[in-house]
Coordinates of C-alpha atoms in Angstrom, one line a residue:
Chain A
K1 CA 101.2 28.6 72.2
N2 CA 100.2 26.3 75.0
E3 CA 100.0 22.6 74.3
V4 CA 96.6 22.5 76.2
E5 CA 93.9 25.0 75.8
Q6 CA 90.8 25.1 78.0
S7 CA 87.6 27.1 77.6
P8 CA 86.0 28.9 79.2
Q9 CA 88.4 30.3 81.7
N10 CA 85.6 31.3 84.1
L11 CA 82.1 29.9 84.2
T12 CA 79.1 30.9 86.5
A13 CA 76.1 28.7 86.5
Q14 CA 72.8 28.4 88.4
E15 CA 72.2 25.2 90.4
G16 CA 70.8 22.5 88.2
E17 CA 72.3 23.7 85.0
F18 CA 74.2 21.5 82.5
I19 CA 77.8 22.5 82.3
T20 CA 80.4 21.8 79.6
I21 CA 84.1 22.5 79.8
N22 CA 86.3 22.1 76.7
C23 CA 89.9 21.1 76.3
S24 CA 91.9 21.1 73.1
Y25 CA 95.5 19.9 72.8
S26 CA 98.2 20.0 70.2
V27 CA 100.5 17.1 71.2
G28 CA 100.2 13.4 70.8
I29 CA 98.9 11.8 73.9
S30 CA 99.0 8.6 75.9
A31 CA 96.1 9.7 78.1
L32 CA 94.1 12.7 79.1
H33 CA 93.2 13.5 82.7
W34 CA 90.4 15.7 84.1
L35 CA 91.3 17.1 87.5
Q36 CA 89.4 19.0 90.1
Q37 CA 91.1 21.5 92.4
H38 CA 89.4 23.1 95.4
P39 CA 90.5 26.3 97.2
G40 CA 93.6 25.4 99.3
G41 CA 95.2 23.5 96.5
G42 CA 94.3 19.8 96.8
I43 CA 93.8 18.2 93.4
V44 CA 91.6 15.1 92.8
S45 CA 91.7 13.1 89.6
L46 CA 88.2 12.8 88.1
F47 CA 88.8 10.8 85.0
M48 CA 91.6 9.3 82.9
L49 CA 90.7 8.9 79.3
S50 CA 92.5 7.4 76.3
S51 CA 89.4 7.0 74.1
G52 CA 85.6 7.2 74.1
K53 CA 83.6 8.3 77.1
K54 CA 83.5 7.8 80.8
K55 CA 80.7 8.5 83.3
H56 CA 80.9 8.8 87.1
G57 CA 77.8 10.0 88.8
R58 CA 76.8 13.4 87.4
L59 CA 80.1 13.8 85.6
I60 CA 80.8 12.7 82.0
A61 CA 84.0 13.0 80.1
T62 CA 84.5 12.4 76.4
I63 CA 87.5 12.5 74.1
N64 CA 87.9 12.6 70.4
I65 CA 91.4 11.6 69.5
Q66 CA 91.2 12.5 65.8
E67 CA 90.1 16.1 66.7
K68 CA 92.4 16.3 69.7
H69 CA 89.5 17.5 71.9
S70 CA 87.9 16.5 75.2
S71 CA 84.9 17.7 77.1
L72 CA 83.9 17.5 80.7
H73 CA 80.1 17.7 81.3
I74 CA 78.4 18.2 84.7
T75 CA 74.7 17.4 84.8
A76 CA 72.4 18.9 87.4
S77 CA 75.2 21.1 88.7
H78 CA 75.4 21.8 92.4
P79 CA 77.2 24.5 94.5
R80 CA 79.6 21.8 95.8
D81 CA 80.8 21.4 92.2
S82 CA 82.4 24.9 92.5
A83 CA 86.1 24.4 91.9
V84 CA 88.7 24.8 89.3
Y85 CA 88.7 22.0 86.6
I86 CA 92.0 21.3 84.9
C87 CA 92.7 19.3 81.8
A88 CA 96.0 17.5 81.6
V89 CA 97.5 15.4 78.8
V90 CA 100.3 12.9 79.0
N91 CA 102.9 12.7 76.2
F92 CA 105.7 10.2 76.7
N93 CA 105.4 10.5 80.5
K94 CA 105.5 14.3 80.3
F95 CA 102.5 16.2 81.6
Y96 CA 101.0 19.3 80.0
F97 CA 98.3 21.2 81.8
G98 CA 95.6 23.6 80.8
S99 CA 95.2 26.8 82.8
G100 CA 92.0 25.6 84.3
T101 CA 88.3 26.6 84.3
K102 CA 87.0 28.2 87.4
L103 CA 83.4 27.1 87.9
N104 CA 81.1 28.8 90.3
V105 CA 77.7 27.3 90.8
K106 CA 75.2 29.5 92.5
P107 CA 72.3 28.2 94.6
Chain B
D1 CA 95.8 3.6 103.4
A2 CA 97.5 7.0 103.4
G3 CA 97.4 8.8 100.1
V4 CA 100.1 11.0 98.8
T5 CA 101.7 13.0 101.7
Q6 CA 103.8 16.1 101.3
S7 CA 105.9 18.1 103.7
P8 CA 106.1 20.8 104.8
T9 CA 102.7 22.3 104.0
H10 CA 103.9 25.9 104.2
L11 CA 107.3 27.5 104.3
I12 CA 108.9 30.9 103.8
K13 CA 112.4 31.2 102.5
T14 CA 114.7 34.1 101.6
R15 CA 116.0 34.8 98.1
G16 CA 119.2 32.8 97.4
Q17 CA 118.4 30.1 99.9
Q18 CA 117.8 26.5 99.2
V19 CA 114.7 24.4 99.9
T20 CA 113.9 20.7 100.1
L21 CA 110.3 19.5 99.7
R22 CA 109.3 15.9 100.5
C23 CA 106.8 13.5 99.1
S24 CA 105.6 10.0 100.1
P25 CA 103.7 8.3 97.4
K26 CA 100.5 6.3 97.8
S27 CA 101.1 2.8 98.9
G28 CA 102.0 0.6 95.9
H29 CA 102.9 3.5 93.6
D30 CA 106.4 3.6 92.1
T31 CA 106.2 6.8 90.1
V32 CA 106.4 10.3 91.5
S33 CA 105.9 13.5 89.6
W34 CA 106.5 17.1 90.7
Y35 CA 104.6 20.2 89.6
Q36 CA 104.8 23.9 90.2
Q37 CA 101.6 25.9 90.3
A38 CA 101.8 29.7 90.5
L39 CA 98.8 31.5 91.9
G40 CA 95.9 31.6 89.4
Q41 CA 97.6 29.4 86.9
G42 CA 97.6 25.7 85.9
P43 CA 100.3 23.4 87.2
Q44 CA 103.6 23.1 85.3
F45 CA 105.4 19.8 85.1
I46 CA 108.8 19.8 86.7
F47 CA 109.9 16.2 86.4
Q48 CA 109.0 12.6 87.0
Y49 CA 110.9 9.9 88.9
Y50 CA 110.7 6.2 88.3
E51 CA 113.0 3.5 89.7
E52 CA 115.2 6.2 91.3
E53 CA 115.9 7.8 87.9
E54 CA 114.6 11.0 86.4
R55 CA 112.5 9.7 83.6
Q56 CA 111.1 12.9 82.1
R57 CA 111.7 16.6 82.7
G58 CA 109.8 19.8 81.9
N59 CA 111.2 23.2 81.1
F60 CA 112.8 24.1 84.4
P61 CA 116.3 25.2 85.1
D62 CA 119.0 23.0 86.7
R63 CA 118.3 24.8 90.0
F64 CA 115.4 22.4 90.3
S65 CA 116.6 18.9 91.1
G66 CA 115.2 15.8 92.6
H67 CA 115.7 12.4 94.0
Q68 CA 113.8 9.2 94.5
F69 CA 114.6 6.8 97.3
P70 CA 114.4 3.0 97.2
N71 CA 111.1 3.2 99.1
Y72 CA 109.8 5.4 96.2
S73 CA 109.5 8.6 98.3
S74 CA 110.9 11.7 96.6
E75 CA 112.5 15.0 97.3
L76 CA 112.4 18.2 95.3
N77 CA 115.3 20.6 95.8
V78 CA 115.4 24.2 94.6
N79 CA 118.7 26.1 94.9
A80 CA 119.3 29.8 94.7
L81 CA 115.7 30.7 95.3
L82 CA 114.1 33.5 93.3
L83 CA 111.0 35.5 94.1
G84 CA 109.4 33.9 91.1
D85 CA 109.8 30.4 92.7
S86 CA 106.9 31.3 95.1
A87 CA 104.2 28.8 94.3
L88 CA 102.4 25.7 95.3
Y89 CA 104.5 22.6 94.7
L90 CA 102.5 19.5 94.1
C91 CA 103.5 15.9 94.1
A92 CA 101.6 13.1 92.4
S93 CA 102.1 9.4 92.4
S94 CA 101.0 6.6 90.1
S95 CA 102.0 3.1 89.2
G96 CA 102.6 1.4 85.9
G97 CA 102.4 3.5 82.7
P98 CA 100.8 6.8 81.8
R99 CA 97.3 5.3 81.5
N100 CA 96.8 4.9 85.2
T101 CA 95.1 7.2 87.7
I102 CA 97.4 9.8 89.3
Y103 CA 96.9 10.8 93.0
F104 CA 98.0 14.2 94.2
G105 CA 99.2 15.4 97.5
E106 CA 97.9 18.6 99.1
G107 CA 101.0 20.5 98.1
S108 CA 103.6 22.6 99.7
W109 CA 103.2 26.3 99.7
L110 CA 106.5 28.0 99.2
T111 CA 106.9 31.8 99.7
V112 CA 110.2 33.4 98.7
V113 CA 110.8 36.8 100.2

């Protein structure tokens, strides 16, 4: 069993739709990261959470420590949001990654 | 300010050979982590270096080794390459503890033939 599970694996949306990607984890964590990976490999860190909620532009990330669950929301989705979104948790300086959610936003 | 830089960007090696990948962290960062990402999968944590010591390690065999230099740059070495080692190798840097933002390099694509 993977320490980090993401859902859905693939997601297709129409431009403007509200999108939610979920992440559940089974280990104790120091922090949780949401990452964005574009074709070609480059990864960008979107959020680092240890509690509560963070917002950056159209992106919102929440975490529930008790339930070991985090969500990434994208409001008013746009084709440029198309990418793979990866949840990663940190446990004693060790990183565990989800397998990613491939998002395709159609115009 | 340069971010995390990795070299080479692409390389092809033969089974049984050895490879060295290099990473320069973002300015001011003292912690470097290495990850392996096979095609279509999420990254897998290889190890993390801090103060020139391996601080944490994932489930990778001893063929995977690393080093961190006094200027915080790092190398990943893989010996006795297998076809299954073909992957994107990512380096990330950070400073302080685990509750700090991590910055990734563009990665090194390794193909083993």
